[in-house]
Amino acid sequence: MRSTARTERARRRREEATQGLPSQLTAGETLRVWFRVARLALALAVHVPLHYLFRLVRLPSPWPRLFLASAARIAGAKVRCVGTPLKRDVFYVSNHVSWIDILALGGASGTAFVAKAEIGASPLVGWLAGLNRTVYVKRENRMGVAEQINQLRDALAETWAVTVFPEGTTTDGKSLLPFKTPMLRVLEPPPPGVMVQPVVLDYGSAGEDIGWIGQERGLNNAKRVLARKQRFRLRVHFLEPFDPRDFPGRKAIAAESRRRIEEALVRTLGQPLRPFRFADDPIGYKTPVDGQG
């Protein structure tokens, strides 16, 4: 009975969050959040000075990657990699569920990311993302696409690996949205030697609870995730890479990446994907799709 009540409370809290309502935490949950925040602050205090020390003496710094891996563990993720990530000259294409994705993928591979410009404007999060050489884009700035493509090419040359989330937003771990292609223009034509490696992020049964969807605010989602008592597993599946020259054009590359990710996600979940409950919107989300809420 107690377990059933906890499950129902978590479901109700999740549904309220998708409507933009703030989550009310118990005293124990609030204490757990602050304990994890303190651990994250401690990890920052250790990793950031070491990062700048390595940069000062012009050595490659492993510390952003180590911090991201540590932060994923502190947030409750038990990350396990399946498959072999390419070390350099690789363009990762991944499904997207949560801000935890960045911690897990960055910690597992050292990749840089493509992120919304709004993230770069955030005081703390933007600074942290900058340490990992995040490339910021304005999705509504169609006139600036060429400049953004040049930034991506520079990132590939400097960091050896870049990750994009072509769905353009986060889902519930059991859905897969159409892939948007503008940021794949960097592969028209592909830089010499660069491969595309699709990635599947699988949160298992925790995906719905972890997912940042609907009208939920980012701070509220972080609070809900950090308040969880149970740790959650996250499998990062690095699929077989392919040569983008075999699929000329960004639309063909996106279609092939999505096909591989969908097949692997269906195998991992053991069931067909379902329609996403919320229609995609550049800023947040619209109302639930008819029949899905």
PDB file of C-alpha atoms in Angstrom:
ATOM      1  CA  MET A   1       0.000   0.000   0.000  1.00  0.00           C
ATOM      2  CA  ARG A   2       2.771   2.443   0.937  1.00  0.00           C
ATOM      3  CA  SER A   3       4.577   1.747  -2.342  1.00  0.00           C
ATOM      4  CA  THR A   4       1.353   2.268  -4.296  1.00  0.00           C
ATOM      5  CA  ALA A   5       0.751   5.588  -2.529  1.00  0.00           C
ATOM      6  CA  ARG A   6       4.288   6.756  -3.354  1.00  0.00           C
ATOM      7  CA  THR A   7       3.826   5.797  -6.995  1.00  0.00           C
ATOM      8  CA  GLU A   8       0.526   7.658  -7.210  1.00  0.00           C
ATOM      9  CA  ARG A   9       2.009  10.724  -5.493  1.00  0.00           C
ATOM     10  CA  ALA A  10       4.920  10.743  -7.966  1.00  0.00           C
ATOM     11  CA  ARG A  11       2.519  10.413 -10.908  1.00  0.00           C
ATOM     12  CA  ARG A  12       0.333  13.264  -9.655  1.00  0.00           C
ATOM     13  CA  ARG A  13       3.375  15.481  -9.022  1.00  0.00           C
ATOM     14  CA  ARG A  14       4.691  14.749 -12.516  1.00  0.00           C
ATOM     15  CA  GLU A  15       1.353  15.637 -14.119  1.00  0.00           C
ATOM     16  CA  GLU A  16       1.134  18.874 -12.145  1.00  0.00           C
ATOM     17  CA  ALA A  17       4.669  19.764 -13.239  1.00  0.00           C
ATOM     18  CA  THR A  18       3.771  19.371 -16.925  1.00  0.00           C
ATOM     19  CA  GLN A  19       1.068  21.994 -16.357  1.00  0.00           C
ATOM     20  CA  GLY A  20       3.622  24.430 -14.951  1.00  0.00           C
ATOM     21  CA  LEU A  21       2.618  24.000 -11.311  1.00  0.00           C
ATOM     22  CA  PRO A  22       5.507  24.091  -8.798  1.00  0.00           C
ATOM     23  CA  SER A  23       6.266  20.797  -7.068  1.00  0.00           C
ATOM     24  CA  GLN A  24       5.750  20.713  -3.327  1.00  0.00           C
ATOM     25  CA  LEU A  25       8.500  18.700  -1.637  1.00  0.00           C
ATOM     26  CA  THR A  26       8.472  17.019   1.745  1.00  0.00           C
ATOM     27  CA  ALA A  27      11.015  18.043   4.380  1.00  0.00           C
ATOM     28  CA  GLY A  28      13.054  14.926   3.642  1.00  0.00           C
ATOM     29  CA  GLU A  29      13.037  15.621  -0.094  1.00  0.00           C
ATOM     30  CA  THR A  30      14.076  19.239   0.447  1.00  0.00           C
ATOM     31  CA  LEU A  31      16.965  18.080   2.614  1.00  0.00           C
ATOM     32  CA  ARG A  32      18.005  15.624  -0.110  1.00  0.00           C
ATOM     33  CA  VAL A  33      17.986  18.407  -2.718  1.00  0.00           C
ATOM     34  CA  TRP A  34      20.233  20.649  -0.642  1.00  0.00           C
ATOM     35  CA  PHE A  35      22.564  17.774   0.176  1.00  0.00           C
ATOM     36  CA  ARG A  36      23.042  17.078  -3.533  1.00  0.00           C
ATOM     37  CA  VAL A  37      23.428  20.773  -4.308  1.00  0.00           C
ATOM     38  CA  ALA A  38      26.176  20.945  -1.678  1.00  0.00           C
ATOM     39  CA  ARG A  39      27.922  17.951  -3.262  1.00  0.00           C
ATOM     40  CA  LEU A  40      27.693  19.580  -6.683  1.00  0.00           C
ATOM     41  CA  ALA A  41      29.183  22.783  -5.264  1.00  0.00           C
ATOM     42  CA  LEU A  42      32.019  20.786  -3.738  1.00  0.00           C
ATOM     43  CA  ALA A  43      32.666  19.041  -7.047  1.00  0.00           C
ATOM     44  CA  LEU A  44      32.805  22.450  -8.736  1.00  0.00           C
ATOM     45  CA  ALA A  45      35.238  23.748  -6.147  1.00  0.00           C
ATOM     46  CA  VAL A  46      37.555  20.839  -6.903  1.00  0.00           C
ATOM     47  CA  HIS A  47      37.276  20.547 -10.687  1.00  0.00           C
ATOM     48  CA  VAL A  48      37.138  24.179 -11.849  1.00  0.00           C
ATOM     49  CA  PRO A  49      40.473  25.357 -10.360  1.00  0.00           C
ATOM     50  CA  LEU A  50      42.169  22.268 -11.777  1.00  0.00           C
ATOM     51  CA  HIS A  51      40.633  22.999 -15.177  1.00  0.00           C
ATOM     52  CA  TYR A  52      41.981  26.546 -15.204  1.00  0.00           C
ATOM     53  CA  LEU A  53      45.371  25.315 -14.016  1.00  0.00           C
ATOM     54  CA  PHE A  54      45.588  22.943 -16.977  1.00  0.00           C
ATOM     55  CA  ARG A  55      44.496  25.724 -19.329  1.00  0.00           C
ATOM     56  CA  LEU A  56      47.105  28.046 -17.839  1.00  0.00           C
ATOM     57  CA  VAL A  57      49.918  25.657 -18.706  1.00  0.00           C
ATOM     58  CA  ARG A  58      48.267  24.899 -22.085  1.00  0.00           C
ATOM     59  CA  LEU A  59      47.545  21.246 -21.368  1.00  0.00           C
ATOM     60  CA  PRO A  60      44.376  19.441 -22.528  1.00  0.00           C
ATOM     61  CA  SER A  61      41.997  19.598 -19.593  1.00  0.00           C
ATOM     62  CA  PRO A  62      40.102  16.440 -18.588  1.00  0.00           C
ATOM     63  CA  TRP A  63      38.332  18.250 -15.767  1.00  0.00           C
ATOM     64  CA  PRO A  64      35.099  19.372 -17.504  1.00  0.00           C
ATOM     65  CA  ARG A  65      34.493  15.773 -18.549  1.00  0.00           C
ATOM     66  CA  LEU A  66      35.282  14.472 -15.062  1.00  0.00           C
ATOM     67  CA  PHE A  67      33.005  17.079 -13.494  1.00  0.00           C
ATOM     68  CA  LEU A  68      30.096  16.157 -15.778  1.00  0.00           C
ATOM     69  CA  ALA A  69      30.485  12.459 -14.957  1.00  0.00           C
ATOM     70  CA  SER A  70      30.624  13.278 -11.250  1.00  0.00           C
ATOM     71  CA  ALA A  71      27.587  15.566 -11.491  1.00  0.00           C
ATOM     72  CA  ALA A  72      25.561  12.824 -13.190  1.00  0.00           C
ATOM     73  CA  ARG A  73      26.299  10.453 -10.295  1.00  0.00           C
ATOM     74  CA  ILE A  74      25.443  13.104  -7.705  1.00  0.00           C
ATOM     75  CA  ALA A  75      22.130  13.775  -9.475  1.00  0.00           C
ATOM     76  CA  GLY A  76      21.269  10.090  -9.065  1.00  0.00           C
ATOM     77  CA  ALA A  77      22.175   8.604 -12.450  1.00  0.00           C
ATOM     78  CA  LYS A  78      23.861   5.223 -12.718  1.00  0.00           C
ATOM     79  CA  VAL A  79      25.382   5.664 -16.155  1.00  0.00           C
ATOM     80  CA  ARG A  80      26.529   2.702 -18.214  1.00  0.00           C
ATOM     81  CA  CYS A  81      27.881   2.958 -21.731  1.00  0.00           C
ATOM     82  CA  VAL A  82      26.903   0.372 -24.332  1.00  0.00           C
ATOM     83  CA  GLY A  83      28.984   0.286 -27.480  1.00  0.00           C
ATOM     84  CA  THR A  84      32.139   2.229 -28.253  1.00  0.00           C
ATOM     85  CA  PRO A  85      32.129   6.003 -28.738  1.00  0.00           C
ATOM     86  CA  LEU A  86      34.451   7.395 -31.370  1.00  0.00           C
ATOM     87  CA  LYS A  87      37.141   9.507 -29.736  1.00  0.00           C
ATOM     88  CA  ARG A  88      37.507  12.249 -32.328  1.00  0.00           C
ATOM     89  CA  ASP A  89      36.204  13.596 -35.633  1.00  0.00           C
ATOM     90  CA  VAL A  90      32.674  12.560 -34.703  1.00  0.00           C
ATOM     91  CA  PHE A  91      29.264  14.184 -34.834  1.00  0.00           C
ATOM     92  CA  TYR A  92      26.990  12.541 -32.257  1.00  0.00           C
ATOM     93  CA  VAL A  93      23.248  12.644 -32.994  1.00  0.00           C
ATOM     94  CA  SER A  94      21.104  11.770 -29.979  1.00  0.00           C
ATOM     95  CA  ASN A  95      17.554  11.623 -28.675  1.00  0.00           C
ATOM     96  CA  HIS A  96      16.859  14.057 -25.847  1.00  0.00           C
ATOM     97  CA  VAL A  97      15.095  13.490 -22.513  1.00  0.00           C
ATOM     98  CA  SER A  98      16.639  15.655 -19.797  1.00  0.00           C
ATOM     99  CA  TRP A  99      19.420  18.014 -18.764  1.00  0.00           C
ATOM    100  CA  ILE A 100      20.973  14.844 -17.322  1.00  0.00           C
ATOM    101  CA  ASP A 101      21.693  13.869 -20.955  1.00  0.00           C
ATOM    102  CA  ILE A 102      24.434  16.494 -21.108  1.00  0.00           C
ATOM    103  CA  LEU A 103      26.056  15.303 -17.883  1.00  0.00           C
ATOM    104  CA  ALA A 104      26.007  11.669 -18.979  1.00  0.00           C
ATOM    105  CA  LEU A 105      27.088  12.153 -22.595  1.00  0.00           C
ATOM    106  CA  GLY A 106      29.721  14.736 -21.724  1.00  0.00           C
ATOM    107  CA  GLY A 107      31.075  12.566 -18.935  1.00  0.00           C
ATOM    108  CA  ALA A 108      31.162   9.481 -21.138  1.00  0.00           C
ATOM    109  CA  SER A 109      32.779  11.022 -24.218  1.00  0.00           C
ATOM    110  CA  GLY A 110      34.029  14.543 -23.518  1.00  0.00           C
ATOM    111  CA  THR A 111      31.847  15.907 -26.318  1.00  0.00           C
ATOM    112  CA  ALA A 112      30.906  19.543 -26.766  1.00  0.00           C
ATOM    113  CA  PHE A 113      27.228  20.385 -27.292  1.00  0.00           C
ATOM    114  CA  VAL A 114      24.959  22.559 -29.353  1.00  0.00           C
ATOM    115  CA  ALA A 115      22.594  24.453 -27.037  1.00  0.00           C
ATOM    116  CA  LYS A 116      19.997  27.199 -27.164  1.00  0.00           C
ATOM    117  CA  ALA A 117      21.387  30.719 -26.793  1.00  0.00           C
ATOM    118  CA  GLU A 118      19.179  31.196 -23.705  1.00  0.00           C
ATOM    119  CA  ILE A 119      21.334  28.695 -21.820  1.00  0.00           C
ATOM    120  CA  GLY A 120      24.449  30.744 -22.494  1.00  0.00           C
ATOM    121  CA  ALA A 121      22.714  33.772 -20.972  1.00  0.00           C
ATOM    122  CA  SER A 122      22.090  31.948 -17.680  1.00  0.00           C
ATOM    123  CA  PRO A 123      24.664  33.115 -15.103  1.00  0.00           C
ATOM    124  CA  LEU A 124      25.774  29.778 -13.615  1.00  0.00           C
ATOM    125  CA  VAL A 125      24.593  27.232 -16.185  1.00  0.00           C
ATOM    126  CA  GLY A 126      25.940  29.320 -19.052  1.00  0.00           C
ATOM    127  CA  TRP A 127      29.333  29.619 -17.402  1.00  0.00           C
ATOM    128  CA  LEU A 128      29.482  25.877 -16.766  1.00  0.00           C
ATOM    129  CA  ALA A 129      28.446  25.097 -20.338  1.00  0.00           C
ATOM    130  CA  GLY A 130      31.140  27.454 -21.580  1.00  0.00           C
ATOM    131  CA  LEU A 131      33.791  25.440 -19.768  1.00  0.00           C
ATOM    132  CA  ASN A 132      32.844  22.550 -22.035  1.00  0.00           C
ATOM    133  CA  ARG A 133      33.007  24.735 -25.180  1.00  0.00           C
ATOM    134  CA  THR A 134      29.273  24.692 -25.832  1.00  0.00           C
ATOM    135  CA  VAL A 135      28.162  26.123 -29.180  1.00  0.00           C
ATOM    136  CA  TYR A 136      25.162  28.431 -28.726  1.00  0.00           C
ATOM    137  CA  VAL A 137      22.559  28.871 -31.447  1.00  0.00           C
ATOM    138  CA  LYS A 138      19.465  31.005 -31.848  1.00  0.00           C
ATOM    139  CA  ARG A 139      16.924  28.710 -33.464  1.00  0.00           C
ATOM    140  CA  GLU A 140      14.786  31.656 -34.566  1.00  0.00           C
ATOM    141  CA  ASN A 141      17.757  33.459 -36.167  1.00  0.00           C
ATOM    142  CA  ARG A 142      17.495  32.073 -39.682  1.00  0.00           C
ATOM    143  CA  MET A 143      19.723  34.825 -41.057  1.00  0.00           C
ATOM    144  CA  GLY A 144      22.566  33.726 -38.791  1.00  0.00           C
ATOM    145  CA  VAL A 145      22.643  30.062 -39.814  1.00  0.00           C
ATOM    146  CA  ALA A 146      25.879  30.456 -41.798  1.00  0.00           C
ATOM    147  CA  GLU A 147      27.676  31.898 -38.761  1.00  0.00           C
ATOM    148  CA  GLN A 148      26.352  29.094 -36.566  1.00  0.00           C
ATOM    149  CA  ILE A 149      27.580  26.504 -39.066  1.00  0.00           C
ATOM    150  CA  ASN A 150      31.049  28.062 -38.940  1.00  0.00           C
ATOM    151  CA  GLN A 151      30.981  27.858 -35.125  1.00  0.00           C
ATOM    152  CA  LEU A 152      30.101  24.171 -35.370  1.00  0.00           C
ATOM    153  CA  ARG A 153      32.937  23.508 -37.810  1.00  0.00           C
ATOM    154  CA  ASP A 154      35.364  25.270 -35.471  1.00  0.00           C
ATOM    155  CA  ALA A 155      34.067  23.185 -32.557  1.00  0.00           C
ATOM    156  CA  LEU A 156      34.579  19.973 -34.504  1.00  0.00           C
ATOM    157  CA  ALA A 157      38.125  21.041 -35.309  1.00  0.00           C
ATOM    158  CA  GLU A 158      38.958  22.064 -31.736  1.00  0.00           C
ATOM    159  CA  THR A 159      37.154  19.515 -29.559  1.00  0.00           C
ATOM    160  CA  TRP A 160      37.011  16.519 -31.924  1.00  0.00           C
ATOM    161  CA  ALA A 161      33.404  15.701 -30.967  1.00  0.00           C
ATOM    162  CA  VAL A 162      30.126  17.633 -31.073  1.00  0.00           C
ATOM    163  CA  THR A 163      26.642  16.477 -30.037  1.00  0.00           C
ATOM    164  CA  VAL A 164      23.329  17.717 -31.388  1.00  0.00           C
ATOM    165  CA  PHE A 165      19.812  16.883 -30.207  1.00  0.00           C
ATOM    166  CA  PRO A 166      17.907  17.288 -33.488  1.00  0.00           C
ATOM    167  CA  GLU A 167      14.470  16.824 -31.914  1.00  0.00           C
ATOM    168  CA  GLY A 168      14.963  20.394 -30.701  1.00  0.00           C
ATOM    169  CA  THR A 169      13.408  19.683 -27.305  1.00  0.00           C
ATOM    170  CA  THR A 170      13.105  17.009 -24.614  1.00  0.00           C
ATOM    171  CA  THR A 171      10.595  14.134 -24.551  1.00  0.00           C
ATOM    172  CA  ASP A 172       9.503  11.415 -22.127  1.00  0.00           C
ATOM    173  CA  GLY A 173      12.000   8.714 -23.160  1.00  0.00           C
ATOM    174  CA  LYS A 174       9.320   6.661 -24.916  1.00  0.00           C
ATOM    175  CA  SER A 175       8.757   8.956 -27.888  1.00  0.00           C
ATOM    176  CA  LEU A 176      10.872  10.300 -30.730  1.00  0.00           C
ATOM    177  CA  LEU A 177      10.039  13.566 -32.478  1.00  0.00           C
ATOM    178  CA  PRO A 178      10.899  14.434 -36.089  1.00  0.00           C
ATOM    179  CA  PHE A 179      14.502  15.547 -36.518  1.00  0.00           C
ATOM    180  CA  LYS A 180      15.191  19.165 -37.409  1.00  0.00           C
ATOM    181  CA  THR A 181      18.012  19.581 -39.886  1.00  0.00           C
ATOM    182  CA  PRO A 182      19.462  23.150 -39.835  1.00  0.00           C
ATOM    183  CA  MET A 183      22.376  22.275 -37.524  1.00  0.00           C
ATOM    184  CA  LEU A 184      23.254  19.324 -39.751  1.00  0.00           C
ATOM    185  CA  ARG A 185      24.249  21.745 -42.494  1.00  0.00           C
ATOM    186  CA  VAL A 186      27.746  21.497 -41.033  1.00  0.00           C
ATOM    187  CA  LEU A 187      27.806  18.142 -42.824  1.00  0.00           C
ATOM    188  CA  GLU A 188      27.096  19.690 -46.227  1.00  0.00           C
ATOM    189  CA  PRO A 189      29.692  18.682 -47.253  1.00  0.00           C
ATOM    190  CA  PRO A 190      31.120  16.746 -44.276  1.00  0.00           C
ATOM    191  CA  PRO A 191      34.486  17.981 -42.942  1.00  0.00           C
ATOM    192  CA  PRO A 192      37.303  15.589 -43.914  1.00  0.00           C
ATOM    193  CA  GLY A 193      37.294  12.407 -41.847  1.00  0.00           C
ATOM    194  CA  VAL A 194      34.208  13.259 -39.763  1.00  0.00           C
ATOM    195  CA  MET A 195      31.795  10.403 -39.001  1.00  0.00           C
ATOM    196  CA  VAL A 196      28.233  10.461 -37.642  1.00  0.00           C
ATOM    197  CA  GLN A 197      27.485   8.271 -34.621  1.00  0.00           C
ATOM    198  CA  PRO A 198      23.837   7.959 -33.481  1.00  0.00           C
ATOM    199  CA  VAL A 199      23.292   7.727 -29.726  1.00  0.00           C
ATOM    200  CA  VAL A 200      20.324   6.391 -27.744  1.00  0.00           C
ATOM    201  CA  LEU A 201      19.739   7.614 -24.196  1.00  0.00           C
ATOM    202  CA  ASP A 202      17.603   5.097 -22.311  1.00  0.00           C
ATOM    203  CA  TYR A 203      16.310   5.953 -18.817  1.00  0.00           C
ATOM    204  CA  GLY A 204      14.174   2.825 -18.573  1.00  0.00           C
ATOM    205  CA  SER A 205      11.117   3.123 -16.336  1.00  0.00           C
ATOM    206  CA  ALA A 206      12.417   6.397 -14.852  1.00  0.00           C
ATOM    207  CA  GLY A 207      12.230   8.229 -18.192  1.00  0.00           C
ATOM    208  CA  GLU A 208       8.762   9.679 -17.661  1.00  0.00           C
ATOM    209  CA  ASP A 209       9.665  11.011 -14.229  1.00  0.00           C
ATOM    210  CA  ILE A 210      13.034  12.410 -15.307  1.00  0.00           C
ATOM    211  CA  GLY A 211      11.768  13.934 -18.563  1.00  0.00           C
ATOM    212  CA  TRP A 212      11.515  17.728 -18.738  1.00  0.00           C
ATOM    213  CA  ILE A 213       8.273  18.159 -20.648  1.00  0.00           C
ATOM    214  CA  GLY A 214       5.149  20.253 -20.911  1.00  0.00           C
ATOM    215  CA  GLN A 215       5.125  23.648 -19.199  1.00  0.00           C
ATOM    216  CA  GLU A 216       7.501  22.642 -16.429  1.00  0.00           C
ATOM    217  CA  ARG A 217      10.192  25.165 -15.545  1.00  0.00           C
ATOM    218  CA  GLY A 218      13.803  24.051 -15.643  1.00  0.00           C
ATOM    219  CA  LEU A 219      14.381  24.861 -11.972  1.00  0.00           C
ATOM    220  CA  ASN A 220      11.351  22.809 -10.954  1.00  0.00           C
ATOM    221  CA  ASN A 221      12.531  19.834 -13.025  1.00  0.00           C
ATOM    222  CA  ALA A 222      15.975  20.013 -11.425  1.00  0.00           C
ATOM    223  CA  LYS A 223      14.327  20.151  -8.001  1.00  0.00           C
ATOM    224  CA  ARG A 224      12.178  17.105  -8.742  1.00  0.00           C
ATOM    225  CA  VAL A 225      15.118  15.069 -10.067  1.00  0.00           C
ATOM    226  CA  LEU A 226      17.425  15.966  -7.179  1.00  0.00           C
ATOM    227  CA  ALA A 227      14.664  15.152  -4.676  1.00  0.00           C
ATOM    228  CA  ARG A 228      14.334  11.555  -5.866  1.00  0.00           C
ATOM    229  CA  LYS A 229      15.304   8.960  -3.278  1.00  0.00           C
ATOM    230  CA  GLN A 230      15.933   6.144  -5.734  1.00  0.00           C
ATOM    231  CA  ARG A 231      18.882   6.254  -8.081  1.00  0.00           C
ATOM    232  CA  PHE A 232      18.001   5.657 -11.733  1.00  0.00           C
ATOM    233  CA  ARG A 233      19.831   3.807 -14.464  1.00  0.00           C
ATOM    234  CA  LEU A 234      20.816   5.504 -17.681  1.00  0.00           C
ATOM    235  CA  ARG A 235      22.144   3.474 -20.596  1.00  0.00           C
ATOM    236  CA  VAL A 236      24.074   5.457 -23.182  1.00  0.00           C
ATOM    237  CA  HIS A 237      24.007   3.373 -26.348  1.00  0.00           C
ATOM    238  CA  PHE A 238      26.667   4.395 -28.861  1.00  0.00           C
ATOM    239  CA  LEU A 239      25.397   2.896 -32.112  1.00  0.00           C
ATOM    240  CA  GLU A 240      27.421   1.934 -35.167  1.00  0.00           C
ATOM    241  CA  PRO A 241      28.834   5.095 -36.796  1.00  0.00           C
ATOM    242  CA  PHE A 242      28.307   5.808 -40.458  1.00  0.00           C
ATOM    243  CA  ASP A 243      30.006   7.923 -43.086  1.00  0.00           C
ATOM    244  CA  PRO A 244      27.820  10.946 -43.892  1.00  0.00           C
ATOM    245  CA  ARG A 245      29.210  10.900 -47.437  1.00  0.00           C
ATOM    246  CA  ASP A 246      27.083   7.797 -48.012  1.00  0.00           C
ATOM    247  CA  PHE A 247      23.938   9.862 -47.295  1.00  0.00           C
ATOM    248  CA  PRO A 248      24.394  13.146 -49.167  1.00  0.00           C
ATOM    249  CA  GLY A 249      22.564  16.115 -47.697  1.00  0.00           C
ATOM    250  CA  ARG A 250      21.445  16.945 -44.181  1.00  0.00           C
ATOM    251  CA  LYS A 251      17.936  15.534 -44.653  1.00  0.00           C
ATOM    252  CA  ALA A 252      19.304  12.133 -45.673  1.00  0.00           C
ATOM    253  CA  ILE A 253      21.760  12.178 -42.742  1.00  0.00           C
ATOM    254  CA  ALA A 254      18.955  13.101 -40.329  1.00  0.00           C
ATOM    255  CA  ALA A 255      16.689  10.374 -41.725  1.00  0.00           C
ATOM    256  CA  GLU A 256      19.366   7.691 -41.405  1.00  0.00           C
ATOM    257  CA  SER A 257      20.277   8.818 -37.866  1.00  0.00           C
ATOM    258  CA  ARG A 258      16.645   8.809 -36.802  1.00  0.00           C
ATOM    259  CA  ARG A 259      16.005   5.393 -38.355  1.00  0.00           C
ATOM    260  CA  ARG A 260      18.867   3.863 -36.404  1.00  0.00           C
ATOM    261  CA  ILE A 261      17.925   5.602 -33.157  1.00  0.00           C
ATOM    262  CA  GLU A 262      14.259   4.578 -33.455  1.00  0.00           C
ATOM    263  CA  GLU A 263      15.129   0.923 -34.140  1.00  0.00           C
ATOM    264  CA  ALA A 264      17.527   0.814 -31.181  1.00  0.00           C
ATOM    265  CA  LEU A 265      15.082   2.593 -28.864  1.00  0.00           C
ATOM    266  CA  VAL A 266      12.284   0.166 -29.742  1.00  0.00           C
ATOM    267  CA  ARG A 267      14.612  -2.779 -29.049  1.00  0.00           C
ATOM    268  CA  THR A 268      15.702  -1.247 -25.749  1.00  0.00           C
ATOM    269  CA  LEU A 269      12.176  -0.433 -24.564  1.00  0.00           C
ATOM    270  CA  GLY A 270      10.759  -3.711 -25.815  1.00  0.00           C
ATOM    271  CA  GLN A 271       7.701  -1.951 -27.209  1.00  0.00           C
ATOM    272  CA  PRO A 272       6.744   0.442 -30.024  1.00  0.00           C
ATOM    273  CA  LEU A 273       7.307   4.151 -29.522  1.00  0.00           C
ATOM    274  CA  ARG A 274       4.253   6.193 -28.664  1.00  0.00           C
ATOM    275  CA  PRO A 275       3.120   9.643 -29.867  1.00  0.00           C
ATOM    276  CA  PHE A 276       4.520  12.450 -27.754  1.00  0.00           C
ATOM    277  CA  ARG A 277       1.884  14.038 -25.539  1.00  0.00           C
ATOM    278  CA  PHE A 278       2.888  17.625 -26.270  1.00  0.00           C
ATOM    279  CA  ALA A 279       3.196  19.448 -29.571  1.00  0.00           C
ATOM    280  CA  ASP A 280       6.632  21.013 -30.065  1.00  0.00           C
ATOM    281  CA  ASP A 281       7.008  24.765 -29.801  1.00  0.00           C
ATOM    282  CA  PRO A 282      10.201  26.889 -30.162  1.00  0.00           C
ATOM    283  CA  ILE A 283       9.844  28.349 -26.661  1.00  0.00           C
ATOM    284  CA  GLY A 284       8.001  25.795 -24.574  1.00  0.00           C
ATOM    285  CA  TYR A 285       5.115  23.538 -25.405  1.00  0.00           C
ATOM    286  CA  LYS A 286       1.626  23.909 -26.666  1.00  0.00           C
ATOM    287  CA  THR A 287      -1.423  22.083 -25.400  1.00  0.00           C
ATOM    288  CA  PRO A 288      -1.484  18.278 -25.389  1.00  0.00           C
ATOM    289  CA  VAL A 289      -2.058  16.600 -28.738  1.00  0.00           C
ATOM    290  CA  ASP A 290      -5.666  15.534 -29.270  1.00  0.00           C
ATOM    291  CA  GLY A 291      -6.360  12.244 -27.551  1.00  0.00           C
ATOM    292  CA  GLN A 292      -3.072  12.305 -25.648  1.00  0.00           C
ATOM    293  CA  GLY A 293      -4.001  14.234 -22.578  1.00  0.00           C
TER     294      GLY A 293
END
